[in-house]
PDB file of C-alpha atoms and ligand atoms in Angstrom:
ATOM      1  CA  UNK J 293      12.028  27.836 -23.248  1.00 50.00           C
ATOM      2  CA  UNK J 294      13.140  27.343 -19.856  1.00 56.00           C
ATOM      3  CA  UNK J 295      15.394  24.494 -19.591  1.00 68.00           C
ATOM      4  CA  UNK J 296      14.946  22.220 -16.619  1.00 86.00           C
ATOM      5  CA  UNK J 297      17.114  22.343 -13.607  1.00 92.00           C
ATOM      6  CA  UNK J 298      15.786  18.538 -12.381  1.00 97.00           C
ATOM      7  CA  UNK J 299      18.871  15.925 -12.408  1.00 98.00           C
ATOM      8  CA  UNK J 300      18.055  12.730 -11.681  1.00 98.00           C
ATOM      9  CA  UNK J 301      20.772  10.514  -9.739  1.00 98.00           C
ATOM     10  CA  UNK J 302      20.539   6.658 -10.256  1.00 98.00           C
ATOM     11  CA  UNK J 303      22.552   5.107  -7.372  1.00 98.00           C
ATOM     12  CA  UNK J 304      21.966   2.770  -4.900  1.00 97.00           C
ATOM     13  CA  UNK J 305      24.589   4.007  -2.283  1.00 96.00           C
ATOM     14  CA  UNK J 306      22.456   6.164   0.064  1.00 98.00           C
ATOM     15  CA  UNK J 307      25.570   8.179   1.648  1.00 96.00           C
ATOM     16  CA  UNK J 308      26.432   8.879  -2.161  1.00 96.00           C
ATOM     17  CA  UNK J 309      22.503  10.222  -2.918  1.00 97.00           C
ATOM     18  CA  UNK J 310      22.685  12.475   0.092  1.00 98.00           C
ATOM     19  CA  UNK J 311      26.082  14.044  -0.635  1.00 97.00           C
ATOM     20  CA  UNK J 312      25.091  14.709  -4.412  1.00 98.00           C
ATOM     21  CA  UNK J 313      21.673  15.829  -3.108  1.00 98.00           C
ATOM     22  CA  UNK J 314      23.123  18.289  -0.844  1.00 98.00           C
ATOM     23  CA  UNK J 315      25.780  19.514  -3.161  1.00 97.00           C
ATOM     24  CA  UNK J 316      23.607  20.143  -6.123  1.00 97.00           C
ATOM     25  CA  UNK J 317      20.635  21.585  -4.388  1.00 97.00           C
ATOM     26  CA  UNK J 318      23.128  24.077  -2.934  1.00 96.00           C
ATOM     27  CA  UNK J 319      23.762  25.356  -6.446  1.00 95.00           C
ATOM     28  CA  UNK J 320      19.699  25.456  -7.064  1.00 95.00           C
ATOM     29  CA  UNK J 321      18.988  22.024  -8.786  1.00 96.00           C
ATOM     30  CA  UNK J 322      16.427  19.922  -7.880  1.00 96.00           C
ATOM     31  CA  UNK J 323      17.559  16.521  -7.572  1.00 97.00           C
ATOM     32  CA  UNK J 324      15.447  13.092  -8.043  1.00 98.00           C
ATOM     33  CA  UNK J 325      16.965   9.640  -7.271  1.00 98.00           C
ATOM     34  CA  UNK J 326      16.151   6.186  -7.741  1.00 98.00           C
ATOM     35  CA  UNK J 327      18.353   3.371  -6.079  1.00 98.00           C
ATOM     36  CA  UNK J 328      17.643   1.235  -9.056  1.00 98.00           C
ATOM     37  CA  UNK J 329      18.410   0.940 -12.507  1.00 98.00           C
ATOM     38  CA  UNK J 330      14.622  -0.013 -13.657  1.00 98.00           C
ATOM     39  CA  UNK J 331      12.470   2.418 -11.676  1.00 98.00           C
ATOM     40  CA  UNK J 332      15.596   5.081 -12.838  1.00 98.00           C
ATOM     41  CA  UNK J 333      14.320   4.155 -16.171  1.00 98.00           C
ATOM     42  CA  UNK J 334      11.012   4.621 -15.233  1.00 98.00           C
ATOM     43  CA  UNK J 335      11.513   8.232 -13.772  1.00 98.00           C
ATOM     44  CA  UNK J 336      13.855   9.417 -16.458  1.00 98.00           C
ATOM     45  CA  UNK J 337      10.653   8.514 -19.043  1.00 98.00           C
ATOM     46  CA  UNK J 338       7.880  10.251 -16.839  1.00 97.00           C
ATOM     47  CA  UNK J 339       9.400  13.615 -15.378  1.00 97.00           C
ATOM     48  CA  UNK J 340      11.009  15.934 -17.057  1.00 95.00           C
ATOM     49  CA  UNK J 341      14.676  15.507 -16.326  1.00 97.00           C
ATOM     50  CA  UNK J 342      17.636  17.450 -17.823  1.00 96.00           C
ATOM     51  CA  UNK J 343      20.543  15.585 -16.719  1.00 98.00           C
ATOM     52  CA  UNK J 344      21.085  11.917 -15.187  1.00 98.00           C
ATOM     53  CA  UNK J 345      23.799  10.640 -13.309  1.00 98.00           C
ATOM     54  CA  UNK J 346      24.573   7.277 -13.206  1.00 98.00           C
ATOM     55  CA  UNK J 347      26.118   5.003 -10.932  1.00 96.00           C
ATOM     56  CA  UNK J 348      27.472   1.899 -12.713  1.00 94.00           C
ATOM     57  CA  UNK J 349      26.956  -1.043 -10.231  1.00 93.00           C
ATOM     58  CA  UNK J 350      23.118  -1.076  -9.382  1.00 96.00           C
ATOM     59  CA  UNK J 351      21.357  -3.994  -7.555  1.00 97.00           C
ATOM     60  CA  UNK J 352      19.275  -4.636 -10.927  1.00 97.00           C
ATOM     61  CA  UNK J 353      20.481  -4.012 -13.738  1.00 98.00           C
ATOM     62  CA  UNK J 354      23.655  -2.038 -14.226  1.00 96.00           C
ATOM     63  CA  UNK J 355      24.191   1.285 -15.487  1.00 96.00           C
ATOM     64  CA  UNK J 356      25.633   0.460 -19.017  1.00 96.00           C
ATOM     65  CA  UNK J 357      21.954  -1.422 -19.521  1.00 98.00           C
ATOM     66  CA  UNK J 358      20.487   1.640 -17.802  1.00 98.00           C
ATOM     67  CA  UNK J 359      22.333   3.907 -20.456  1.00 98.00           C
ATOM     68  CA  UNK J 360      21.040   1.951 -23.167  1.00 98.00           C
ATOM     69  CA  UNK J 361      17.754   1.822 -22.372  1.00 98.00           C
ATOM     70  CA  UNK J 362      17.281   5.527 -22.277  1.00 98.00           C
ATOM     71  CA  UNK J 363      19.078   5.700 -25.684  1.00 98.00           C
ATOM     72  CA  UNK J 364      16.338   3.576 -26.709  1.00 98.00           C
ATOM     73  CA  UNK J 365      13.409   4.613 -24.962  1.00 98.00           C
ATOM     74  CA  UNK J 366      10.350   5.741 -27.137  1.00 97.00           C
ATOM     75  CA  UNK J 367      10.719   8.732 -25.043  1.00 97.00           C
ATOM     76  CA  UNK J 368      12.856   9.954 -27.823  1.00 96.00           C
ATOM     77  CA  UNK J 369      14.178  12.889 -25.989  1.00 96.00           C
ATOM     78  CA  UNK J 370      16.186  10.505 -23.785  1.00 98.00           C
ATOM     79  CA  UNK J 371      18.197   9.872 -26.932  1.00 97.00           C
ATOM     80  CA  UNK J 372      19.666  13.443 -25.893  1.00 96.00           C
ATOM     81  CA  UNK J 373      19.653  14.041 -22.228  1.00 97.00           C
ATOM     82  CA  UNK J 374      23.467  14.138 -21.329  1.00 98.00           C
ATOM     83  CA  UNK J 375      24.139  10.996 -19.229  1.00 98.00           C
ATOM     84  CA  UNK J 376      27.084  11.267 -16.660  1.00 98.00           C
ATOM     85  CA  UNK J 377      28.352   8.026 -15.607  1.00 96.00           C
ATOM     86  CA  UNK J 378      29.746   8.067 -12.003  1.00 93.00           C
ATOM     87  CA  UNK J 379      31.431   4.822 -10.817  1.00 83.00           C
ATOM     88  CA  UNK J 380      34.070   3.184  -8.340  1.00 81.00           C
ATOM     89  CA  UNK J 381      35.028   0.642 -11.268  1.00 69.00           C
ATOM     90  CA  UNK J 382      38.772   1.613 -11.769  1.00 67.00           C
ATOM     91  CA  UNK J 383      39.254  -1.567 -14.186  1.00 69.00           C
ATOM     92  CA  UNK J 384      40.778  -0.426 -17.524  1.00 71.00           C
ATOM     93  CA  UNK J 385      37.973  -0.281 -20.109  1.00 82.00           C
ATOM     94  CA  UNK J 386      34.886   0.809 -17.808  1.00 83.00           C
ATOM     95  CA  UNK J 387      34.925   4.379 -19.172  1.00 86.00           C
ATOM     96  CA  UNK J 388      35.497   3.323 -22.765  1.00 88.00           C
ATOM     97  CA  UNK J 389      32.139   0.601 -21.869  1.00 93.00           C
ATOM     98  CA  UNK J 390      30.340   3.806 -20.309  1.00 94.00           C
ATOM     99  CA  UNK J 391      30.678   5.901 -23.282  1.00 94.00           C
ATOM    100  CA  UNK J 392      29.586   2.833 -25.509  1.00 96.00           C
ATOM    101  CA  UNK J 393      26.346   2.423 -23.719  1.00 97.00           C
ATOM    102  CA  UNK J 394      25.631   5.981 -24.455  1.00 98.00           C
ATOM    103  CA  UNK J 395      27.044   7.863 -21.491  1.00 97.00           C
ATOM    104  CA  UNK J 396      28.683  11.327 -22.553  1.00 97.00           C
ATOM    105  CA  UNK J 397      30.992  11.687 -19.728  1.00 94.00           C
ATOM    106  CA  UNK J 398      32.634   9.589 -17.118  1.00 91.00           C
ATOM    107  CA  UNK J 399      33.389  10.239 -13.345  1.00 92.00           C
ATOM    108  CA  UNK J 400      35.374   8.059 -10.842  1.00 90.00           C
ATOM    109  CA  UNK J 401      34.460   7.460  -7.382  1.00 89.00           C
ATOM    110  CA  UNK J 402      35.094   9.071  -4.616  1.00 91.00           C
ATOM    111  CA  UNK J 403      32.949  12.059  -5.936  1.00 94.00           C
ATOM    112  CA  UNK J 404      35.018  15.338  -6.263  1.00 95.00           C
ATOM    113  CA  UNK J 405      32.131  18.035  -5.612  1.00 97.00           C
ATOM    114  CA  UNK J 406      34.096  20.661  -7.385  1.00 97.00           C
ATOM    115  CA  UNK J 407      34.691  18.550 -10.557  1.00 96.00           C
ATOM    116  CA  UNK J 408      30.592  17.412 -10.176  1.00 97.00           C
ATOM    117  CA  UNK J 409      29.527  21.040 -10.392  1.00 97.00           C
ATOM    118  CA  UNK J 410      31.722  21.720 -13.533  1.00 97.00           C
ATOM    119  CA  UNK J 411      30.622  18.572 -15.158  1.00 97.00           C
ATOM    120  CA  UNK J 412      27.134  19.035 -14.122  1.00 97.00           C
ATOM    121  CA  UNK J 413      26.992  22.730 -15.468  1.00 96.00           C
ATOM    122  CA  UNK J 414      29.106  22.424 -18.746  1.00 96.00           C
ATOM    123  CA  UNK J 415      25.557  20.313 -19.485  1.00 96.00           C
ATOM    124  CA  UNK J 416      23.043  22.491 -17.493  1.00 95.00           C
ATOM    125  CA  UNK J 417      23.943  25.906 -16.448  1.00 90.00           C
ATOM    126  CA  UNK J 418      23.402  26.461 -12.677  1.00 83.00           C
ATOM    127  CA  UNK J 419      20.341  28.090 -11.855  1.00 77.00           C
ATOM    128  CA  UNK J 420      20.834  32.348 -11.232  1.00 65.00           C
TER     129      UNK J 420
HETATM  130 MN1   MN W   9      26.275   1.339  -7.003  1.00 88.42          MN
END
């Protein structure tokens, strides 16, 4: 079975969305994006998404709640879809909160493109 190369990025800052979109499309991935958490969950439930990048500070529900809803979704494949949290929160404990909410990995902003590629490819090999 061919693994999907589609990645969902839930992020309300359009500059970050554009940066990540360019970086991942240059590696052959397809990027879907959502500026809100609730819509992000809906996209994850309806599209064939292989990995989710998740901002924590969102205008509606926060990224922790997004991760909890994904993990509890009746679309049971979302219990296992990799989730990478990406956030500016520097407070101690945020990484632990992201992991407790169901995220697999935590990255801090500003986004380092080489780190992003490495983190993504660890879960979803780049198309050849
Ligand atoms: Mn944000």
